[in-house]
mmCIF file of C-alpha atoms in Angstrom:
data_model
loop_
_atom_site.group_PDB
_atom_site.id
_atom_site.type_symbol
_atom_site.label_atom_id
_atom_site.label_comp_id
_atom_site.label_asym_id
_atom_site.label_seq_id
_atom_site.Cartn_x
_atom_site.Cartn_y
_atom_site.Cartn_z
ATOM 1 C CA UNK A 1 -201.750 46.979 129.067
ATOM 2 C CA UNK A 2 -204.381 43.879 128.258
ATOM 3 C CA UNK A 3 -202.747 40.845 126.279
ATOM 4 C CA UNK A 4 -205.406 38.917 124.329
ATOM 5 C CA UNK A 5 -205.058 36.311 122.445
ATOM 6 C CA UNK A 6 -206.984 34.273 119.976
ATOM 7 C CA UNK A 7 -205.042 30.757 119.635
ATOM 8 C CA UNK A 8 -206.289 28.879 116.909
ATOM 9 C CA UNK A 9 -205.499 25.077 115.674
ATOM 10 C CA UNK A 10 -203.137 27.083 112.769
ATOM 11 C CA UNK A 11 -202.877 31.123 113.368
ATOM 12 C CA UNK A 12 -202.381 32.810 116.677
ATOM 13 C CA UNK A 13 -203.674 36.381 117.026
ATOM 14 C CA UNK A 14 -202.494 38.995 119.666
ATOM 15 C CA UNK A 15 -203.264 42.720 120.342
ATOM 16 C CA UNK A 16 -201.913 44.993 122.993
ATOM 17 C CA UNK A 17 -204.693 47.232 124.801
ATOM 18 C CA UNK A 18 -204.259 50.033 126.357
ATOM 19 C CA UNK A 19 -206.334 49.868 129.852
ATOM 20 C CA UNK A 20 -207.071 53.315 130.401
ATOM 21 C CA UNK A 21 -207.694 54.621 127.576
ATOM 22 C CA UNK A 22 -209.001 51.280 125.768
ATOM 23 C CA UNK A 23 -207.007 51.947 122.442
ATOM 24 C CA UNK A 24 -205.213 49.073 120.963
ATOM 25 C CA UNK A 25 -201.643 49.620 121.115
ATOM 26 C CA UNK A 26 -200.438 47.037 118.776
ATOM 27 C CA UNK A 27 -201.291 43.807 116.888
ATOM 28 C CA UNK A 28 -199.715 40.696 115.807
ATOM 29 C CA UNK A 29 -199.747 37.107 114.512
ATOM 30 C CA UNK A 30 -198.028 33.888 114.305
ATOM 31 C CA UNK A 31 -197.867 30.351 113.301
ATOM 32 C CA UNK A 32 -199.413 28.150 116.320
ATOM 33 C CA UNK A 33 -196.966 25.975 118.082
ATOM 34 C CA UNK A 34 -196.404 23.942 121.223
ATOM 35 C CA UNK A 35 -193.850 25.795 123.184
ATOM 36 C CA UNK A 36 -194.348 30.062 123.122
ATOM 37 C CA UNK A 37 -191.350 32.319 123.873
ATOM 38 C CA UNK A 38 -191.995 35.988 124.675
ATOM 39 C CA UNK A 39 -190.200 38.458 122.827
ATOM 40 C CA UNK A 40 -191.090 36.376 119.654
ATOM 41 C CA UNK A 41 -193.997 34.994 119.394
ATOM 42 C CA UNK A 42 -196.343 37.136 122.202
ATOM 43 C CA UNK A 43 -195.210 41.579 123.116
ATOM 44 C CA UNK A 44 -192.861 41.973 126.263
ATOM 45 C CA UNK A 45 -195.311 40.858 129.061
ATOM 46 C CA UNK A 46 -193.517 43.407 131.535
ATOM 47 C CA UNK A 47 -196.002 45.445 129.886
ATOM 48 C CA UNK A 48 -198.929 43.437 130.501
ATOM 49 C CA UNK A 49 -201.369 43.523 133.840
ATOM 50 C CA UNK A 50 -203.816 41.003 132.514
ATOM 51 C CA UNK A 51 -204.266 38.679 129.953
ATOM 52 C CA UNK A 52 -207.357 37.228 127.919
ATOM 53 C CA UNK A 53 -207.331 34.010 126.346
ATOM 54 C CA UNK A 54 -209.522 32.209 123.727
ATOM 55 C CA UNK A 55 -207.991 29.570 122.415
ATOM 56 C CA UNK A 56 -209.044 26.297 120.413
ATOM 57 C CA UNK A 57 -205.778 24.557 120.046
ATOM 58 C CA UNK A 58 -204.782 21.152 121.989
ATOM 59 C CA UNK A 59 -205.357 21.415 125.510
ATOM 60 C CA UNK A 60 -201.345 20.997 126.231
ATOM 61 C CA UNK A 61 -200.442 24.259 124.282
ATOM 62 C CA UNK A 62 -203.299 26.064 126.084
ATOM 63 C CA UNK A 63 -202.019 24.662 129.469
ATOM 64 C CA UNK A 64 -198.292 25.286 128.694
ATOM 65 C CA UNK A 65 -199.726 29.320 127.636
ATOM 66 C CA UNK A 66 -201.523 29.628 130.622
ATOM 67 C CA UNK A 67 -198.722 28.417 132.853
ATOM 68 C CA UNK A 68 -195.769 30.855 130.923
ATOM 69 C CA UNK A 69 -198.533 33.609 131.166
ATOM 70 C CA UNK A 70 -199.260 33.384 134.660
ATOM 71 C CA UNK A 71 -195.416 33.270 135.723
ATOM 72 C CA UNK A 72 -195.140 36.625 134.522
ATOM 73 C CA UNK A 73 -198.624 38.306 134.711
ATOM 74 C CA UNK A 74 -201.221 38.430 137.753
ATOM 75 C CA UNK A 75 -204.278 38.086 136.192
ATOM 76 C CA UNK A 76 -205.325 35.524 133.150
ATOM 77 C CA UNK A 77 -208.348 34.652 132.044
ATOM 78 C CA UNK A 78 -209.270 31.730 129.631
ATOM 79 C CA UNK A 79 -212.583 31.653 128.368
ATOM 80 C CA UNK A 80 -214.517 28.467 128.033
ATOM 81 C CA UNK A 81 -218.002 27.547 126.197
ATOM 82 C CA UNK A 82 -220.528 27.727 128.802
ATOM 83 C CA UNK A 83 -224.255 26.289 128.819
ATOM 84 C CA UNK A 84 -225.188 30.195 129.101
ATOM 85 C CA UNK A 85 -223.200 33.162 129.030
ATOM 86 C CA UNK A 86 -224.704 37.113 129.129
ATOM 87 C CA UNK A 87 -228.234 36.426 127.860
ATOM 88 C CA UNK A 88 -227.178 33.834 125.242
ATOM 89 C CA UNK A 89 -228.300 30.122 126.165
ATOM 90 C CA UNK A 90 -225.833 27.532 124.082
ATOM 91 C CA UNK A 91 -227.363 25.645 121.410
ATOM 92 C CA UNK A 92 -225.224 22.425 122.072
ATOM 93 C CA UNK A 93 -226.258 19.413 123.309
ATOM 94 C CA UNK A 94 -222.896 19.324 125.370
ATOM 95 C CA UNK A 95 -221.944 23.076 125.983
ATOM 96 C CA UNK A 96 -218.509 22.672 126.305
ATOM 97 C CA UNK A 97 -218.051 21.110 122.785
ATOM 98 C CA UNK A 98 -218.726 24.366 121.069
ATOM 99 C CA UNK A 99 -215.769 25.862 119.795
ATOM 100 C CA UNK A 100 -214.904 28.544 122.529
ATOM 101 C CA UNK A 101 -213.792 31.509 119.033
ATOM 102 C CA UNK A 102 -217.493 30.767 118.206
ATOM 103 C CA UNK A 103 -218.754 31.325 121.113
ATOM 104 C CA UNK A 104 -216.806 34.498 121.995
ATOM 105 C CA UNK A 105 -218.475 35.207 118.244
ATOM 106 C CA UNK A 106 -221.831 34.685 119.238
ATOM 107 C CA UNK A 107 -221.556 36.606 122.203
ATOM 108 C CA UNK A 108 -219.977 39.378 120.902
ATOM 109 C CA UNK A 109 -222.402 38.846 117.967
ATOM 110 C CA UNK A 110 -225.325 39.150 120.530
ATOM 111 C CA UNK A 111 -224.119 41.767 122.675
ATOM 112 C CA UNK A 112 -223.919 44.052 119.642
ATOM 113 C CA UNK A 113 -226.902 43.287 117.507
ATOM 114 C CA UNK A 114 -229.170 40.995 119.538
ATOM 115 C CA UNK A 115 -230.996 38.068 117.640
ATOM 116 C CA UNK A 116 -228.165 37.808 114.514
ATOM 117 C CA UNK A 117 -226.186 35.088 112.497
ATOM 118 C CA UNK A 118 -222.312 35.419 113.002
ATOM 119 C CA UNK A 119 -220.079 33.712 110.364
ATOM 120 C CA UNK A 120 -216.256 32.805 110.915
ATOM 121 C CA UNK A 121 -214.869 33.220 107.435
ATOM 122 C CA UNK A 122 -211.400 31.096 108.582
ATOM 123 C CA UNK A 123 -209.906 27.689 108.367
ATOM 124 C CA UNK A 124 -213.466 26.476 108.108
ATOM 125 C CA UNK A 125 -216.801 28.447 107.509
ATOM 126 C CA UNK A 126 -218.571 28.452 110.780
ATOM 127 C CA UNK A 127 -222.222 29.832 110.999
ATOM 128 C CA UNK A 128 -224.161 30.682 114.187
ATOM 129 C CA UNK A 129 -227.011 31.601 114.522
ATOM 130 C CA UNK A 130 -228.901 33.498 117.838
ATOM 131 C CA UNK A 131 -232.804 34.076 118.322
ATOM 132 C CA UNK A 132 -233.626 37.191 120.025
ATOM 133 C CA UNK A 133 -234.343 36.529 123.544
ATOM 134 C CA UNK A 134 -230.841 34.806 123.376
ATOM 135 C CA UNK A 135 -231.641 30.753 122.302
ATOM 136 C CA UNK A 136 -227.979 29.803 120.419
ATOM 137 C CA UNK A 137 -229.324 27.490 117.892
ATOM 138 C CA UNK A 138 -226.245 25.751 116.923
ATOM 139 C CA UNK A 139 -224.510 25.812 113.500
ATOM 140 C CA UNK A 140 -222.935 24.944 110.513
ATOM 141 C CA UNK A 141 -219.419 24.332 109.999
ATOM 142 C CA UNK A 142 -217.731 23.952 106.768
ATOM 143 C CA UNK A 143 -214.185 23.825 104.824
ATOM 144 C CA UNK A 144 -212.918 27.422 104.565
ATOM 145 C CA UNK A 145 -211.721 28.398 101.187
ATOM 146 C CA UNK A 146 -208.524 27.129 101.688
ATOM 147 C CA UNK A 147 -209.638 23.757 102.845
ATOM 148 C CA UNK A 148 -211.504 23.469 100.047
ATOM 149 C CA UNK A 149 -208.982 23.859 97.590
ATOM 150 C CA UNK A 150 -206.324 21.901 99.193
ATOM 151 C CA UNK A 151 -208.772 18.910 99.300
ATOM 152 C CA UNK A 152 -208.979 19.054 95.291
ATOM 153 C CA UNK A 153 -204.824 18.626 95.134
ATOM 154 C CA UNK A 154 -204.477 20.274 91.837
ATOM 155 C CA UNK A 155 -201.579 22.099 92.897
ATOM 156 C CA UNK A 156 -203.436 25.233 92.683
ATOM 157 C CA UNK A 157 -203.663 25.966 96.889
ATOM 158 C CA UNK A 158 -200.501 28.713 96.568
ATOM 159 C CA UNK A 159 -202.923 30.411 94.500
ATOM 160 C CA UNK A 160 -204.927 32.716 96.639
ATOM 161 C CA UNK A 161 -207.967 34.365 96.161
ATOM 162 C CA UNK A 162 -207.817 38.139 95.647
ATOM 163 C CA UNK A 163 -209.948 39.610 98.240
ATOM 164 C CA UNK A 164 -210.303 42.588 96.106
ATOM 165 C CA UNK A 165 -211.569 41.214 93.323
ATOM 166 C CA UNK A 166 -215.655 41.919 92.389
ATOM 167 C CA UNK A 167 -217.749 39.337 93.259
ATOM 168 C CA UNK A 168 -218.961 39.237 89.688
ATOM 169 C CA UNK A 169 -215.932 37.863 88.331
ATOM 170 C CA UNK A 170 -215.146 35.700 90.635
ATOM 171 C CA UNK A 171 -218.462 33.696 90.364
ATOM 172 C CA UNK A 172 -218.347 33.447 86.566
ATOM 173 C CA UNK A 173 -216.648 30.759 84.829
ATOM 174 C CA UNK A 174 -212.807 30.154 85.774
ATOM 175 C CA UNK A 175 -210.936 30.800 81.898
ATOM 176 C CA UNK A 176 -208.024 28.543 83.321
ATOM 177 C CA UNK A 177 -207.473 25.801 85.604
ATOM 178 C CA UNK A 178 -206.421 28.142 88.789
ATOM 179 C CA UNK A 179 -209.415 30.583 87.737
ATOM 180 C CA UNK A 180 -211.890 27.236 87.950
ATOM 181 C CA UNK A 181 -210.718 26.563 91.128
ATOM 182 C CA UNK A 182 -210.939 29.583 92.571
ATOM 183 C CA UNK A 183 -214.317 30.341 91.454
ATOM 184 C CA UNK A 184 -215.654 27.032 92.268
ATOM 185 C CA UNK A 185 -214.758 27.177 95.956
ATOM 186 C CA UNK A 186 -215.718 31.050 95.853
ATOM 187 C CA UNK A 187 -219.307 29.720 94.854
ATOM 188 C CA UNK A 188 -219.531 27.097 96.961
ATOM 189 C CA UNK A 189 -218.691 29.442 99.765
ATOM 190 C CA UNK A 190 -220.969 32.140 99.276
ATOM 191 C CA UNK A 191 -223.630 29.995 98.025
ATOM 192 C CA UNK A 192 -224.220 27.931 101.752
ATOM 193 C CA UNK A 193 -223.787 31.006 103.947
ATOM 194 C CA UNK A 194 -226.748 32.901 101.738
ATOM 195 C CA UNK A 195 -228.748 29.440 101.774
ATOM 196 C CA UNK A 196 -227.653 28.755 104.954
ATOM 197 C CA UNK A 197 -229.010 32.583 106.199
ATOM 198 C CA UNK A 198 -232.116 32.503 103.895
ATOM 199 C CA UNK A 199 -233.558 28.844 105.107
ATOM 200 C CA UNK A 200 -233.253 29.389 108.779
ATOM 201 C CA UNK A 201 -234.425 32.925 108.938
ATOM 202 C CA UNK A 202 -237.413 31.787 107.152
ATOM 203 C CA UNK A 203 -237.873 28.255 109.576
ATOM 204 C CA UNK A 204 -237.553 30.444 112.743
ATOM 205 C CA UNK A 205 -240.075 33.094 110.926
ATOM 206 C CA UNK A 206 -237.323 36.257 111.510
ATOM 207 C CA UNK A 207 -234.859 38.267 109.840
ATOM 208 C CA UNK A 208 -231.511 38.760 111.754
ATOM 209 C CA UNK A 209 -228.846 40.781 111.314
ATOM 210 C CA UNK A 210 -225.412 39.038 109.759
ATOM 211 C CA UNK A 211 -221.972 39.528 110.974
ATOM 212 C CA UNK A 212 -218.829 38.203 109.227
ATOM 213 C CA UNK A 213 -215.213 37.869 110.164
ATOM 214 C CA UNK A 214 -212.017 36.269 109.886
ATOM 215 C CA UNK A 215 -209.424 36.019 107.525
ATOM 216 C CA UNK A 216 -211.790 35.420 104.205
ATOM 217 C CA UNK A 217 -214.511 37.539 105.814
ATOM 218 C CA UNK A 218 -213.771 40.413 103.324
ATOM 219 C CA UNK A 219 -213.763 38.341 100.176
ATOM 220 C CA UNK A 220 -216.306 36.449 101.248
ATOM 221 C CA UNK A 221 -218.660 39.797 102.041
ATOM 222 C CA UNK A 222 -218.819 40.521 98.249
ATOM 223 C CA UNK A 223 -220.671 37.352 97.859
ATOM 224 C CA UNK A 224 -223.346 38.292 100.527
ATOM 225 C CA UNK A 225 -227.197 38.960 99.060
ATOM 226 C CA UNK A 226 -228.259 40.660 101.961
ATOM 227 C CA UNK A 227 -227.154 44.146 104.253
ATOM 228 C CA UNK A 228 -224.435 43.003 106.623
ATOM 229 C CA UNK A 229 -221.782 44.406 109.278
ATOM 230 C CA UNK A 230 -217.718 43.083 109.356
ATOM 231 C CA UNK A 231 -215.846 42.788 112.362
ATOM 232 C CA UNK A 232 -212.367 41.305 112.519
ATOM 233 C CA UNK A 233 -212.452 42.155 116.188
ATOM 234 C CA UNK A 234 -215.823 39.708 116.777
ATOM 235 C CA UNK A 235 -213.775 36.949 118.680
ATOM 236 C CA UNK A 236 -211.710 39.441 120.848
ATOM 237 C CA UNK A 237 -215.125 41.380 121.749
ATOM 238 C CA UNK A 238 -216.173 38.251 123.362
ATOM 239 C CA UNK A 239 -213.547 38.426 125.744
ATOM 240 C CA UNK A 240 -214.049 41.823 126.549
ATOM 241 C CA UNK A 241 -218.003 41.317 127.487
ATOM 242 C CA UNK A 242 -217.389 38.380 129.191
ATOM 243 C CA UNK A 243 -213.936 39.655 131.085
ATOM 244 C CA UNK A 244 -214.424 43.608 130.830
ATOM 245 C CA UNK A 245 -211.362 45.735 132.120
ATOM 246 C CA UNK A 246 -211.319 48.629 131.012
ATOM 247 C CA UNK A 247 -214.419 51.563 131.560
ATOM 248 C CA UNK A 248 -215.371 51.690 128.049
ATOM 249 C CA UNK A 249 -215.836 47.245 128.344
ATOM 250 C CA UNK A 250 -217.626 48.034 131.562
ATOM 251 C CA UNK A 251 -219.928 50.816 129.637
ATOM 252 C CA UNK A 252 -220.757 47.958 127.242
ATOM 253 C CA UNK A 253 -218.193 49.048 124.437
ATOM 254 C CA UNK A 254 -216.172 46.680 122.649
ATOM 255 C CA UNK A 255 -213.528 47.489 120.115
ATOM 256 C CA UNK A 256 -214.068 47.887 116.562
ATOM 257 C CA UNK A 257 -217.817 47.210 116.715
ATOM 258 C CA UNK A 258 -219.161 48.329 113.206
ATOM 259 C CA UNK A 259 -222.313 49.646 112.580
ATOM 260 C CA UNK A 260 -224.791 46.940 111.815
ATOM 261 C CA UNK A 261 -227.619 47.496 109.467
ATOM 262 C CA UNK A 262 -230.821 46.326 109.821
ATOM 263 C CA UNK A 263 -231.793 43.227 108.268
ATOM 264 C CA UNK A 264 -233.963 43.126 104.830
ATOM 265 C CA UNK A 265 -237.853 42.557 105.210
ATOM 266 C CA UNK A 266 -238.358 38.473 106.129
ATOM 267 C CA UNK A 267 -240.805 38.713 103.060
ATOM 268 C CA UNK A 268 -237.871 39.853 100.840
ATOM 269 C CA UNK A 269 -235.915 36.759 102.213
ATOM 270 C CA UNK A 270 -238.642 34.322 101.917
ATOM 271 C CA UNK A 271 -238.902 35.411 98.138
ATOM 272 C CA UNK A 272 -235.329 35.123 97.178
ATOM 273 C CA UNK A 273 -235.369 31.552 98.996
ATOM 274 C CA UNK A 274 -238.453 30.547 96.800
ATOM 275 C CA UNK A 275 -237.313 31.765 93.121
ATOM 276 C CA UNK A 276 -233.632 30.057 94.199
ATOM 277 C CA UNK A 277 -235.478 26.708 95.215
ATOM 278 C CA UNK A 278 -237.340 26.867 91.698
ATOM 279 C CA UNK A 279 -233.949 27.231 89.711
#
């Protein structure tokens, strides 16, 4: 079996892969904390031949992982934001301050589709964007819905957002204090990434194709004004292009890729952008 795991500063992802058959096995999450114990908080590592590791918590609980991992499993990798990485050429001033989840994003995001923007609906709202040919731009990065709300301390942050709810309603005006809220952050939300999308596809003169995920990906999604792909998978297909195990990795297959649809004319974007800047 392949262990990876997606640490974050809050939530810690994990999914068991099978590595023969590339399946997943199994899938988990918990709170992010200084000190792991398997059994509880990570799948019985007897299991486990090699482990994958993105992680953007403190550097001590990433040491203190790799150093519990590596007692009981021969192989670990840890990825790490590179100045270039499988075509893609990072965007940052100094490559190594990218957040390694969005790179293992844009990666994935560039393996799959090419030139694209990939958006990390999570704690905050990251947005990437990639030229085709591989140039990493950079990015945006803004409070996730939950950030949001908690920084407005109306006691309302308990209160989540229905991801099932029609975008419709949840952009129209909140009837009650919880329903403002709610909406207000919804719009903001929504509002940058299709600005966001709009104003650099038309400054770099093409139309990419957009990939969400994360935890508010879904909810987020009904917001979107143009054709786009979800993959809650994005970060861990990352590590699988950059540390392929299996045959189906080595083929160029990563799990849970969706289908991505082709991006509306640039024209059509260009438009939108112009009647919205007139408003």
């Amino acid at each position: 079996m392949i262990l990876d795991l997606d640490i974050g500063n809050t939530l810690s992802k994990w999914r068991l892969k099978d590595s023969v058959s590339s399946e997943i096995r199994s899938r988990g999450a918990v709170w992010t904390r200084e000190e792991w114990r398997p059994g509880s908080d990570i799948p019985d590592l007897d299991v486990v031949e090699a482990v994958r590791i993105s992680s953007v918590a403190r550097r001590a609980v990433l040491q203190d992982t790799v150093a519990l991992l590596r007692r009981r499993v021969g192989v670990v990798h840890v990825a790490r934001s590179t100045r270039e990485a499988l075509g893609v050429t990072n965007g940052y001033e100094e490559p190594s301050r990218l957040g390694v989840d969005r790179w293992m994003g844009t990666l994935a995001s560039y393996h799959l589709a090419g030139g694209c923007c990939s958006v990390d609906c999570g704690s905050a709202i990251t947005i990437d964007f990639v030229l085709p040919g591989g140039r990493h731009l950079g990015g945006y990065i803004l409070p996730g819905l939950r950030l949001m709300k908690e920084s407005l301390q109306l006691g309302t942050r308990n209160v989540a957002i229905d991801p099932d709810s029609e975008a419709d309603e949840l952009l129209a005006p909140g009837k009650n204090t919880v329903e403002a809220v709610n909406h207000g952050i919804y719009m903001a939300a929504v509002s940058a990434v299709n600005r966001v999308y709009a104003e650099v596809c038309d400054r770099e003169g093409v139309a990419m194709p957009l990939l969400l995920t994360g935890g508010d990906a879904r909810v987020i999604s009904r917001g979107m004004r143009v054709p786009h792909a979800l993959w809650p998978d994005m970060v861990y297909g990352g590590l699988e292009a950059c540390f392929p195990l299996t045959s189906a990795e080595r083929a160029g297959r990563l799990s849970g890729a969706p289908s991505v649809p082709p991006p509306v004319a640039l024209e059509k974007i260009r438009a939108g952008l112009a009647f919205s800047m007139l408003l």
